[in-house]
mmCIF file of C-alpha atoms in Angstrom:
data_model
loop_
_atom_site.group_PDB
_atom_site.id
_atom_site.type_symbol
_atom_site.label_atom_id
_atom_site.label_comp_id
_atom_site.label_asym_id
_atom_site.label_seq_id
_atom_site.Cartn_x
_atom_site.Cartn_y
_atom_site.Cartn_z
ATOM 1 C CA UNK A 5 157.932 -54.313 61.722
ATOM 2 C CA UNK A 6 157.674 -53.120 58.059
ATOM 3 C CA UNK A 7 157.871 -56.435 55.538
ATOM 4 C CA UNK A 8 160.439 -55.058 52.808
ATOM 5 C CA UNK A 9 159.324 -56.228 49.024
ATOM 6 C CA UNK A 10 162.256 -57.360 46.719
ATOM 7 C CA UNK A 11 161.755 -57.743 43.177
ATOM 8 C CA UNK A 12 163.019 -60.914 41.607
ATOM 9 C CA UNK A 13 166.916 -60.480 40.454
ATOM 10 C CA UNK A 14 167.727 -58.452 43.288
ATOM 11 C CA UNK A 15 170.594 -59.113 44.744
ATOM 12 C CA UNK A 16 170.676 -58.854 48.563
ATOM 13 C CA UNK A 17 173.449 -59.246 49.931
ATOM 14 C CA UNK A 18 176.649 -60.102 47.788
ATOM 15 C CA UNK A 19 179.967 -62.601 49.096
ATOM 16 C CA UNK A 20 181.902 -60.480 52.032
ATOM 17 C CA UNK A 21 179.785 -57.568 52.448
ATOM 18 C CA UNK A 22 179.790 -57.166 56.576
ATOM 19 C CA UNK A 23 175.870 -56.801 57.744
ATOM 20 C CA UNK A 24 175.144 -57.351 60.914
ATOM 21 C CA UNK A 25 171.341 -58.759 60.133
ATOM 22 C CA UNK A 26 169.050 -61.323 59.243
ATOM 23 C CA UNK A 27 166.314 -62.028 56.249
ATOM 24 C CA UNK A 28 162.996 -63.748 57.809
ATOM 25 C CA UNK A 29 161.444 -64.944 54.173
ATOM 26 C CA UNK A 30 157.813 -64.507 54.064
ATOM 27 C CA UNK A 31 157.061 -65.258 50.612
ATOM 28 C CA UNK A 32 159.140 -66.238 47.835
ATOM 29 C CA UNK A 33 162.462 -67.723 47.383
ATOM 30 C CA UNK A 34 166.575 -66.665 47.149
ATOM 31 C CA UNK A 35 168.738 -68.642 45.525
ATOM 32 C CA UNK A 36 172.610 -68.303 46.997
ATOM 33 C CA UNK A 37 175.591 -67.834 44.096
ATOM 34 C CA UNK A 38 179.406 -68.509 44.280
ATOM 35 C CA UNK A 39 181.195 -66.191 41.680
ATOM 36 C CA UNK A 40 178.005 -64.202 40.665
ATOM 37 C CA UNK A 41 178.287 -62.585 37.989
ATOM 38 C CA UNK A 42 181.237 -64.022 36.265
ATOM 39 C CA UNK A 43 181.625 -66.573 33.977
ATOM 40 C CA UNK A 44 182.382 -69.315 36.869
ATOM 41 C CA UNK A 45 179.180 -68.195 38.400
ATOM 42 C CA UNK A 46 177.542 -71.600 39.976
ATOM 43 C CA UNK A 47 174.158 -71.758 42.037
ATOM 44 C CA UNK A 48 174.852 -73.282 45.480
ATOM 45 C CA UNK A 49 171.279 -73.494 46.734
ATOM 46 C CA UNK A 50 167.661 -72.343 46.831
ATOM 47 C CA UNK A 51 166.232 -71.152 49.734
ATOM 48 C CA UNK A 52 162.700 -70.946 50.074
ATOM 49 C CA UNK A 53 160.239 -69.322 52.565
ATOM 50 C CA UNK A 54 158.137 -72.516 53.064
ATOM 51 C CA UNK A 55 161.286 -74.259 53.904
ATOM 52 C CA UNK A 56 164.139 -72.671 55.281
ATOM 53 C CA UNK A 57 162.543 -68.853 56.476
ATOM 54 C CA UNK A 58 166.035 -67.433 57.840
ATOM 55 C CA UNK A 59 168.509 -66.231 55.755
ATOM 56 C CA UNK A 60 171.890 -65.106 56.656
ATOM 57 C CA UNK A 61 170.950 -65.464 60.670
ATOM 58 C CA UNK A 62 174.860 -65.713 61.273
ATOM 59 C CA UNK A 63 175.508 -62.376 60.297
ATOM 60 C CA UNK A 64 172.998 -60.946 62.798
ATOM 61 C CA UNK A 65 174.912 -63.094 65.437
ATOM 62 C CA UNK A 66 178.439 -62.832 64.813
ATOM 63 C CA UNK A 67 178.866 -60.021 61.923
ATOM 64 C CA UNK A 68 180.647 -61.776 59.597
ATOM 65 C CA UNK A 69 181.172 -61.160 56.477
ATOM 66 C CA UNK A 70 178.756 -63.262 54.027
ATOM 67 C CA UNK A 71 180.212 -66.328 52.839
ATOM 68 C CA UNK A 72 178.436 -66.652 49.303
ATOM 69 C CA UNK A 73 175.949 -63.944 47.558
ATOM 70 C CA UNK A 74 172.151 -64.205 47.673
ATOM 71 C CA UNK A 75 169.639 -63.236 44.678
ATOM 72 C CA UNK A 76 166.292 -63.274 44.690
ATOM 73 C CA UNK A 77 164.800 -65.130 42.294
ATOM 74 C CA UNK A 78 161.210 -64.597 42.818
ATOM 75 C CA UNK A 79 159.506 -61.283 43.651
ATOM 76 C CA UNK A 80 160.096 -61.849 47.367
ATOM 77 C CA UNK A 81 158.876 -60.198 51.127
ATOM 78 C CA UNK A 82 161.027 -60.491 53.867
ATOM 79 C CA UNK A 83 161.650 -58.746 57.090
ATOM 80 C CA UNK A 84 165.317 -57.310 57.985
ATOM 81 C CA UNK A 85 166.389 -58.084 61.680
ATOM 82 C CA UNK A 86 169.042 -56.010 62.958
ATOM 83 C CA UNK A 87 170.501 -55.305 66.375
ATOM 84 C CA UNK A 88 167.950 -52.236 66.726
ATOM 85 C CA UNK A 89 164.325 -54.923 66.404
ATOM 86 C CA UNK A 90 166.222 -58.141 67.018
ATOM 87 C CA UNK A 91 164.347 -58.643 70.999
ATOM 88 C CA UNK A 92 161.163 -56.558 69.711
ATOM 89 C CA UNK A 93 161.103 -59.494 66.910
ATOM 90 C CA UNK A 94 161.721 -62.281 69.027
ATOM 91 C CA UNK A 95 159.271 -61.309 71.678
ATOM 92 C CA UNK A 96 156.816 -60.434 69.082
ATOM 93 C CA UNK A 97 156.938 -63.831 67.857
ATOM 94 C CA UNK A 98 158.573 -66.364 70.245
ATOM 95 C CA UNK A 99 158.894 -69.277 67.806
ATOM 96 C CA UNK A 100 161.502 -67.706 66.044
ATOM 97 C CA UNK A 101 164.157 -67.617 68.333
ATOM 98 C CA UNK A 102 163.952 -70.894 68.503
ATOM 99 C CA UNK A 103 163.335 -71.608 64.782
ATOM 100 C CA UNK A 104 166.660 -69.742 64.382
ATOM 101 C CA UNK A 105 168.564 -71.973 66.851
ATOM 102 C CA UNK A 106 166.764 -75.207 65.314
ATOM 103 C CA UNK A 107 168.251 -74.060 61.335
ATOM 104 C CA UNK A 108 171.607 -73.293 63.341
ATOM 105 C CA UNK A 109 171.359 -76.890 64.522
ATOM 106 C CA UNK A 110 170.098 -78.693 61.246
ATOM 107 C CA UNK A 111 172.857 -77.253 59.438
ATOM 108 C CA UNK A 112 175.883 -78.585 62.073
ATOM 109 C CA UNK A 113 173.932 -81.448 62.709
ATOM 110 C CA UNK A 114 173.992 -82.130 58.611
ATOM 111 C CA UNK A 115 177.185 -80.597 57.962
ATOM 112 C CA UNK A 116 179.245 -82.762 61.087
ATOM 113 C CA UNK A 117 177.388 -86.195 59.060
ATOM 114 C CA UNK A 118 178.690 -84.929 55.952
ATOM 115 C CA UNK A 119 182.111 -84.480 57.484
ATOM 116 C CA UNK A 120 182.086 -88.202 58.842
ATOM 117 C CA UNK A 121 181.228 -89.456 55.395
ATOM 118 C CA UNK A 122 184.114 -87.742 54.077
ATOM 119 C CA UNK A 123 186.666 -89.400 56.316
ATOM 120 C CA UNK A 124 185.089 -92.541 56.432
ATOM 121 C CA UNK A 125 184.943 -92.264 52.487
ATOM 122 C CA UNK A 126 188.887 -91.498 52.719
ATOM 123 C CA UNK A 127 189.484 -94.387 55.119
ATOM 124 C CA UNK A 128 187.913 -97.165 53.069
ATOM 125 C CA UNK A 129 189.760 -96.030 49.360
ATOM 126 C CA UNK A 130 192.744 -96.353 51.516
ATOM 127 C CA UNK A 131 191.742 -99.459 52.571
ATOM 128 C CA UNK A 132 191.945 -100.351 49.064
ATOM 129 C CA UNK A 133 195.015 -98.607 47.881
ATOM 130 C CA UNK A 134 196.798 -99.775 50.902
ATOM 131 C CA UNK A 135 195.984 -103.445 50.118
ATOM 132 C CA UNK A 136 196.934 -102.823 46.629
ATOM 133 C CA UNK A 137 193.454 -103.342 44.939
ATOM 134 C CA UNK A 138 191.373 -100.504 43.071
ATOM 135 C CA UNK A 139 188.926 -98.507 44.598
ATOM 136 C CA UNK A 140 185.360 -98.999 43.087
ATOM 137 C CA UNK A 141 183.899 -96.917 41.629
ATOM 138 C CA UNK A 142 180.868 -96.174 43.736
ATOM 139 C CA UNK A 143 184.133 -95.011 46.512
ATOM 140 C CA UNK A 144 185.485 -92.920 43.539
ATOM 141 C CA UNK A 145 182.418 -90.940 42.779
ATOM 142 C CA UNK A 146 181.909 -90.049 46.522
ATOM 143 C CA UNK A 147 185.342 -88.590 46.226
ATOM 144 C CA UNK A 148 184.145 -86.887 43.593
ATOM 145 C CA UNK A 149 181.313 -85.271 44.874
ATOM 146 C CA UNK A 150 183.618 -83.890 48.201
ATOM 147 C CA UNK A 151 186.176 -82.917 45.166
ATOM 148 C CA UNK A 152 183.578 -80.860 43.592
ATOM 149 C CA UNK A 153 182.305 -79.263 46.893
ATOM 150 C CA UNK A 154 185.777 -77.728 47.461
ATOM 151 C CA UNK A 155 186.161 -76.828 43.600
ATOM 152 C CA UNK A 156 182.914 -74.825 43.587
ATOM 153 C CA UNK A 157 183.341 -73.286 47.082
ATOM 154 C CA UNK A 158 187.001 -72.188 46.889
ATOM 155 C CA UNK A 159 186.106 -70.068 44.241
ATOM 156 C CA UNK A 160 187.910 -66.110 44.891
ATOM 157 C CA UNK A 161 184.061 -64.669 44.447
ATOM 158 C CA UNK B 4 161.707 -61.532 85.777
ATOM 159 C CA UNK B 5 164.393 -64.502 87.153
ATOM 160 C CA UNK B 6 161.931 -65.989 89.819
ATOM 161 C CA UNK B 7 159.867 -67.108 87.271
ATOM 162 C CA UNK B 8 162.544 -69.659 85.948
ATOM 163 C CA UNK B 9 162.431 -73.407 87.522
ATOM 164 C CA UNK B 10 165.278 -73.740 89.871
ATOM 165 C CA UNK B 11 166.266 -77.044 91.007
ATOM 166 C CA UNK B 12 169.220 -78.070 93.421
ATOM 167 C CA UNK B 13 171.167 -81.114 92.898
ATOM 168 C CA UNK B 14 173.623 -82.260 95.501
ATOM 169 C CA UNK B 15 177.185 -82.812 95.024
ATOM 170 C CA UNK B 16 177.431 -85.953 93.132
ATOM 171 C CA UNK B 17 174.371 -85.908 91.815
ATOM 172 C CA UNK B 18 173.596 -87.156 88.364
ATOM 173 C CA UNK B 19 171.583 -84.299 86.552
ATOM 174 C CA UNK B 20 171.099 -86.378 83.577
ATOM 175 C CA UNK B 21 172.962 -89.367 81.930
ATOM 176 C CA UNK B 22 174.309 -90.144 78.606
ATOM 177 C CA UNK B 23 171.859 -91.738 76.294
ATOM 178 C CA UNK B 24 169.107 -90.718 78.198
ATOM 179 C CA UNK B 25 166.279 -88.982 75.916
ATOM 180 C CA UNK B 26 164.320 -86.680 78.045
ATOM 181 C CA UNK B 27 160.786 -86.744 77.841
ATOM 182 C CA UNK B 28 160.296 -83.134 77.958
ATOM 183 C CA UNK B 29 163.984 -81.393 76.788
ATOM 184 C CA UNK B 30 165.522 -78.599 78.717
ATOM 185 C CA UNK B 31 168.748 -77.210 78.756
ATOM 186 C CA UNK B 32 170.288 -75.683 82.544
ATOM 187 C CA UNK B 33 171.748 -72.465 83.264
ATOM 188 C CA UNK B 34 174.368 -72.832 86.118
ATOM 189 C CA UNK B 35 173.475 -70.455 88.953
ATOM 190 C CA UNK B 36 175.430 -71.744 91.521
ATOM 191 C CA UNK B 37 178.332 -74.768 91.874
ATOM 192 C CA UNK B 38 179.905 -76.649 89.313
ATOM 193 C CA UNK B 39 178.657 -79.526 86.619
ATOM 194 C CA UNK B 40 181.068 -81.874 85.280
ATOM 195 C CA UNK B 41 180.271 -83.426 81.517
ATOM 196 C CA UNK B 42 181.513 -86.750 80.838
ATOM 197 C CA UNK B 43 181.890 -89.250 78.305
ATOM 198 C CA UNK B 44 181.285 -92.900 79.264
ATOM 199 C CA UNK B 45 180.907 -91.811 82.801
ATOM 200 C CA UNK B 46 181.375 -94.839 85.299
ATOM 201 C CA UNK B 47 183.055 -96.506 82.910
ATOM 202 C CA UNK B 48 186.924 -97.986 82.410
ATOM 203 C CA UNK B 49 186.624 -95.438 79.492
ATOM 204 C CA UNK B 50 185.270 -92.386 81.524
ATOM 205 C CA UNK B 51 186.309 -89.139 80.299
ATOM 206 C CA UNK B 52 186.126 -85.604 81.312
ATOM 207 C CA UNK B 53 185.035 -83.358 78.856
ATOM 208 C CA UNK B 54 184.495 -80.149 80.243
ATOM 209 C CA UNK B 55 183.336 -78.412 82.873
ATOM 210 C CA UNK B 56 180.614 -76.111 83.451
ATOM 211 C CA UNK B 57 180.905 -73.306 85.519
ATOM 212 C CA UNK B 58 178.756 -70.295 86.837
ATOM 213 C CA UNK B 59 176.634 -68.431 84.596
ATOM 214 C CA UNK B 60 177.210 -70.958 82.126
ATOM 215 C CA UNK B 61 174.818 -72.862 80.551
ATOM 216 C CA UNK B 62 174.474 -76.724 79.138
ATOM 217 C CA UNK B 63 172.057 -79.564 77.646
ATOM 218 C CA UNK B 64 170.920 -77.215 74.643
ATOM 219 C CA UNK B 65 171.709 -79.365 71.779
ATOM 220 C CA UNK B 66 168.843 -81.933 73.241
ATOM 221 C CA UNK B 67 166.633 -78.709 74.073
ATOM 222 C CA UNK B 68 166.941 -77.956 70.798
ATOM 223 C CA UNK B 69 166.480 -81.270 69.026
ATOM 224 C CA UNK B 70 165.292 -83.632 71.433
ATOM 225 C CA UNK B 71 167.888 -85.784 70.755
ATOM 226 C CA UNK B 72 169.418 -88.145 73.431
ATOM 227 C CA UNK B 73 171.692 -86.899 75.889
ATOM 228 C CA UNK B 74 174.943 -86.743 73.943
ATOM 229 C CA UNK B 75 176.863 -86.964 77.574
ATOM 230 C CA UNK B 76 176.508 -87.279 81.145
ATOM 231 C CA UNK B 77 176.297 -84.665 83.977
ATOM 232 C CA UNK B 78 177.187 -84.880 87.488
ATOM 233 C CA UNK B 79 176.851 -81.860 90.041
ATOM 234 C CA UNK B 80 180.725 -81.470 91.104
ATOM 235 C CA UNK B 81 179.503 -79.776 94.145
ATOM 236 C CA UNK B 82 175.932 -78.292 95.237
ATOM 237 C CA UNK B 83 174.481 -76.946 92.490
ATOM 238 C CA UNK B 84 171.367 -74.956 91.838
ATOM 239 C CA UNK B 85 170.521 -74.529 87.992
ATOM 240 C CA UNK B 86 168.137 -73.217 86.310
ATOM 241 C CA UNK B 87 165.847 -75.662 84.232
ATOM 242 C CA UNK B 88 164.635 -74.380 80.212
ATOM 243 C CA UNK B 89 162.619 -76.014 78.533
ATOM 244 C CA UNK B 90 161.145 -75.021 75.153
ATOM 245 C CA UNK B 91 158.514 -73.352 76.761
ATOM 246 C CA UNK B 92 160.680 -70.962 78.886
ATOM 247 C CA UNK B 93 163.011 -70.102 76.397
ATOM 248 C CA UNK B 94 161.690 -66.855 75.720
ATOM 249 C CA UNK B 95 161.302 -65.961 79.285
ATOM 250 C CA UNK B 96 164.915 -66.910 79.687
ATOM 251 C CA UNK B 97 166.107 -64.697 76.788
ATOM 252 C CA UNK B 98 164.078 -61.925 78.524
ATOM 253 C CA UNK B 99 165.350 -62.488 81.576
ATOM 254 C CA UNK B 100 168.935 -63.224 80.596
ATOM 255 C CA UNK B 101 169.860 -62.322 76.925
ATOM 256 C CA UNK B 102 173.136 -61.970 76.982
ATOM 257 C CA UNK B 103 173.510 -65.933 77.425
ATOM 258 C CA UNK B 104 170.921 -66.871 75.069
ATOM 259 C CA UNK B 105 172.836 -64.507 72.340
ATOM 260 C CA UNK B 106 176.098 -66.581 73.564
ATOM 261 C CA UNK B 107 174.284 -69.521 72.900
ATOM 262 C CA UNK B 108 173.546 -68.673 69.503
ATOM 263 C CA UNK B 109 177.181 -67.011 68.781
ATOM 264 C CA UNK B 110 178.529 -70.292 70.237
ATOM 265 C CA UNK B 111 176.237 -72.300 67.995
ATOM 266 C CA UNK B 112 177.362 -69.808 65.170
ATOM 267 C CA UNK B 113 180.787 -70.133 65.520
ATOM 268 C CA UNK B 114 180.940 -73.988 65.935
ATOM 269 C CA UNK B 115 178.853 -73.943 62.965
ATOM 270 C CA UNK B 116 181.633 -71.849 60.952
ATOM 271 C CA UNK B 117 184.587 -73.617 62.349
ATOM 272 C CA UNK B 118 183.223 -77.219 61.198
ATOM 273 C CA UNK B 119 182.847 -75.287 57.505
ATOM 274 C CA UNK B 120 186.136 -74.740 57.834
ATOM 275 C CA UNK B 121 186.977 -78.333 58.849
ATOM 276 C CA UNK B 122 184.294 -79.682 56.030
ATOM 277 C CA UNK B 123 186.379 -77.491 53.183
ATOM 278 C CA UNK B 124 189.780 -78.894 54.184
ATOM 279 C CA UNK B 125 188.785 -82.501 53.928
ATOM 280 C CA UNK B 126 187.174 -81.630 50.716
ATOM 281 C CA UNK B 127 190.160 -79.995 49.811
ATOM 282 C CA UNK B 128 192.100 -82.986 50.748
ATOM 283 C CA UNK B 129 190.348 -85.383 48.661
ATOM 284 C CA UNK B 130 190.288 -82.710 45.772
ATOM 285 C CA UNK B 131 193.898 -82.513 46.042
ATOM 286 C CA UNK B 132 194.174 -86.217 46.342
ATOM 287 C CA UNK B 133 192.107 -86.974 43.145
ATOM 288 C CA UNK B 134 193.952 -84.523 40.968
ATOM 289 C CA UNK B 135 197.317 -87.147 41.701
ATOM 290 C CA UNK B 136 195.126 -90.153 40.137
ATOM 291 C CA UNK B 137 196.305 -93.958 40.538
ATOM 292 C CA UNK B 138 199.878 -92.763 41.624
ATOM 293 C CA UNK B 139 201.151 -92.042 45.142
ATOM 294 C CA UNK B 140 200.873 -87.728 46.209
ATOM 295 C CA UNK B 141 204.572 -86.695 46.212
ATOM 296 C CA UNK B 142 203.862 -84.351 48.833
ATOM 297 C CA UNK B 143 204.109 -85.415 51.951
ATOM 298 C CA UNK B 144 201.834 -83.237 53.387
ATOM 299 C CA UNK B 145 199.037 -84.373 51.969
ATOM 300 C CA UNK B 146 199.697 -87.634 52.234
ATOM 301 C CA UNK B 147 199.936 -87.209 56.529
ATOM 302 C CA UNK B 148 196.345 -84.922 55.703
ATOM 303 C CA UNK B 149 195.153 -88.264 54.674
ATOM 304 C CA UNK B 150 196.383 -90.631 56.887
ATOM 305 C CA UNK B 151 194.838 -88.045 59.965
ATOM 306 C CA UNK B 152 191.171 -88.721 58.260
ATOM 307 C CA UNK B 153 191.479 -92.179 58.150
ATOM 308 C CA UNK B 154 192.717 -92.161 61.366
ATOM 309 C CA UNK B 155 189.907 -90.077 62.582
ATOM 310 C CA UNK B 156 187.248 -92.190 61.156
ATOM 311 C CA UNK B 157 188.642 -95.552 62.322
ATOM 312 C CA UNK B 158 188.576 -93.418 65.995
ATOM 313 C CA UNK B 159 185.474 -93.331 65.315
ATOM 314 C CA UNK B 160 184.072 -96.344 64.237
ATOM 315 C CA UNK B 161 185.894 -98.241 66.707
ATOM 316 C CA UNK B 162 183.575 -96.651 69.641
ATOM 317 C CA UNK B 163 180.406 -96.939 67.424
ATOM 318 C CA UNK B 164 177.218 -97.035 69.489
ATOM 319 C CA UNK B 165 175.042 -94.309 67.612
ATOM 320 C CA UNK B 166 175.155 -92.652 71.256
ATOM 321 C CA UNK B 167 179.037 -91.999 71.428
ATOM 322 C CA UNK B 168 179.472 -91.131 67.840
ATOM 323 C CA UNK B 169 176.821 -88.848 68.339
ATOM 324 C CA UNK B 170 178.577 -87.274 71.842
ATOM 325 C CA UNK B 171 181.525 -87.367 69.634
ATOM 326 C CA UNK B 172 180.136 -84.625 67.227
ATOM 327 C CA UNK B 173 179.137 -82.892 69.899
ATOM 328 C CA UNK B 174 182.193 -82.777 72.007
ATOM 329 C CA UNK B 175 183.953 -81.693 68.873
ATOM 330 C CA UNK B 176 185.600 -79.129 70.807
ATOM 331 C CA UNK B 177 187.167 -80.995 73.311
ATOM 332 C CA UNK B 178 187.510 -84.901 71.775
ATOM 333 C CA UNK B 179 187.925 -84.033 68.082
ATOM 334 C CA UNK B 180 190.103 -81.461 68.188
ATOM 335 C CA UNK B 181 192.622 -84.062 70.022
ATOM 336 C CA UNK B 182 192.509 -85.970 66.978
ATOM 337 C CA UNK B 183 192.357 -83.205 64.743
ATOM 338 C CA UNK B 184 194.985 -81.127 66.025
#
């Protein structure tokens, strides 16, 4: 399977393009963008190939379109999985069909705590309000921080 | 190719594996024949039925796949032969089978987008909620939004053992979505 070399500042796939495949990082890192390119233009995330490998491993599943854009930002080698070397690259190399599964499972796994913490957040300010008192201020910068989230997220780009 | 999965039979009734129970090696079953039953609290004044699990259907991945405690328990609803994956296998069963293994993953894939949905909206709640400061949201709406989350987490909290708030993530299909919805 031929390793594809992308310079740094390429951008690989951009917010709602429809690909039905999936990055394997080798070397280098990708850092994901909401409204790249325009002045709201905010850096969600770094991924790395020592750390997270897959990138954009829903797409090859479900063929959706991308959900934010992804750059990379170092001079980067990566495979490109499709539906036509998707089995030939997971019997080639058996972990990753189950490294694939494991991200898919770290990320709802993460995602359902940081869902929780959000309404139990919610439950305890109104706790407060509902008795009256103010809500402290280590209760009003958690809000903050979920505020934020669906500020930079619900961007149109 | 199939023979060289582990079957094993489990008579009707049968306990295949109980909630809280961390496996010492972790496997997930594919349903060859019969019918498993998942429950919450199972034997308990507070026994629920989740789902069921039919033919050609598979369960127990989320602890094959992070050897995490049984989120649930599972009882054969009638004779049931099943085959057992473990880590090991995995690839075999993908050969073997790969249309459920890529179900498995667009099942995983979809819960995964529909709780980035859910995530959003209770940001977008509290972002909402914030911009109206100290005073009261006129819109009524958003006030119910809020009153649902609290709800949901006091749901929540009232059950807590780390086991059923974990089987409660889990089951998000079928428990959460009561509250949710």
């Amino acid at each position: 399977m031929k390793k594809e070399l992308v310079p740094a500042g390429t951008v690989i796939f951009k917010k709602g393009d429809i690909e039905r495949c999936m990055y394997d990082l080798v070397q280098g890192s990708v850092a994901i963008y909401a409204d790249y390119g325009l002045p709201t233009e905010r850096k969600l995330t770094t991924l790395s190939a020592e750390k997270n490998r897959f990138l954009g491993e829903m797409g090859l599943i479900d063929a959706a379109p991308r959900s934010a854009t992804a750059v990379a930002e170092t001079d980067c080698r990566m495979l490109v999985i499709d539906a036509s070397n998707a089995k030939l690259y997971f019997e080639n190399s058996p972990e990753t069909l189950l490294a694939v599964m494991h991200q898919l499972s770290d990320r709802t796994r993460a995602l359902t705590n940081d869902y929780l913490e959000a309404a139990k957040t919610i439950a305890e300010s109104e706790d407060y309000r509902k008795k009256g008192q103010s809500i402290p201020k280590r209760l009003l910068e958690k809000l903050h921080g979920f505020a934020e989230t669906w500020r930079a997220l619900s961007t149109k780009n | 190719m199939m023979s060289q999965l582990r079957t094993e039979s489990f008579p009707k009734g049968t306990l295949i594996f109980k909630e809280g129970d961390t496996p010492q090696v972790p496997c997930m079953y594919d349903v060859l024949i019969g019918r498993v039953g998942i429950y919450l609290n199972y034997g308990t004044p507070k026994q629920k039925l989740l789902t069921t699990i039919e033919m050609d259907s598979y369960f127990g991945e989320m602890s094959l796949l992070e050897g995490a405690p049984r989120s649930a328990t599972a009882v054969a609803l009638e004779k049931c032969i099943l085959h057992v994956i473990t880590e090991k296998e995995l690839l075999q069963y993908f050969q073997a089978r790969p249309s459920v293994v890529r179900q498995m993953m667009q099942q995983m894939s979809s819960r995964l987008r529909a709780l980035t949905d859910d995530y959003m909206a209770i940001c977008r709640t509290i972002a909402e909620r914030e911009d109206c400061g100290a005073e009261q949201p006129k819109d009524d709406g958003l006030n119910q939004e809020i009153e649902r989350y609290a709800k949901l987490w006091n749901a929540c909290s009232a059950e807590t053992d780390e086991t059923s708030l974990y089987a409660q993530q889990y089951g998000w299909d079928n428990t959460w979505n009561q509250l949710l919805h």
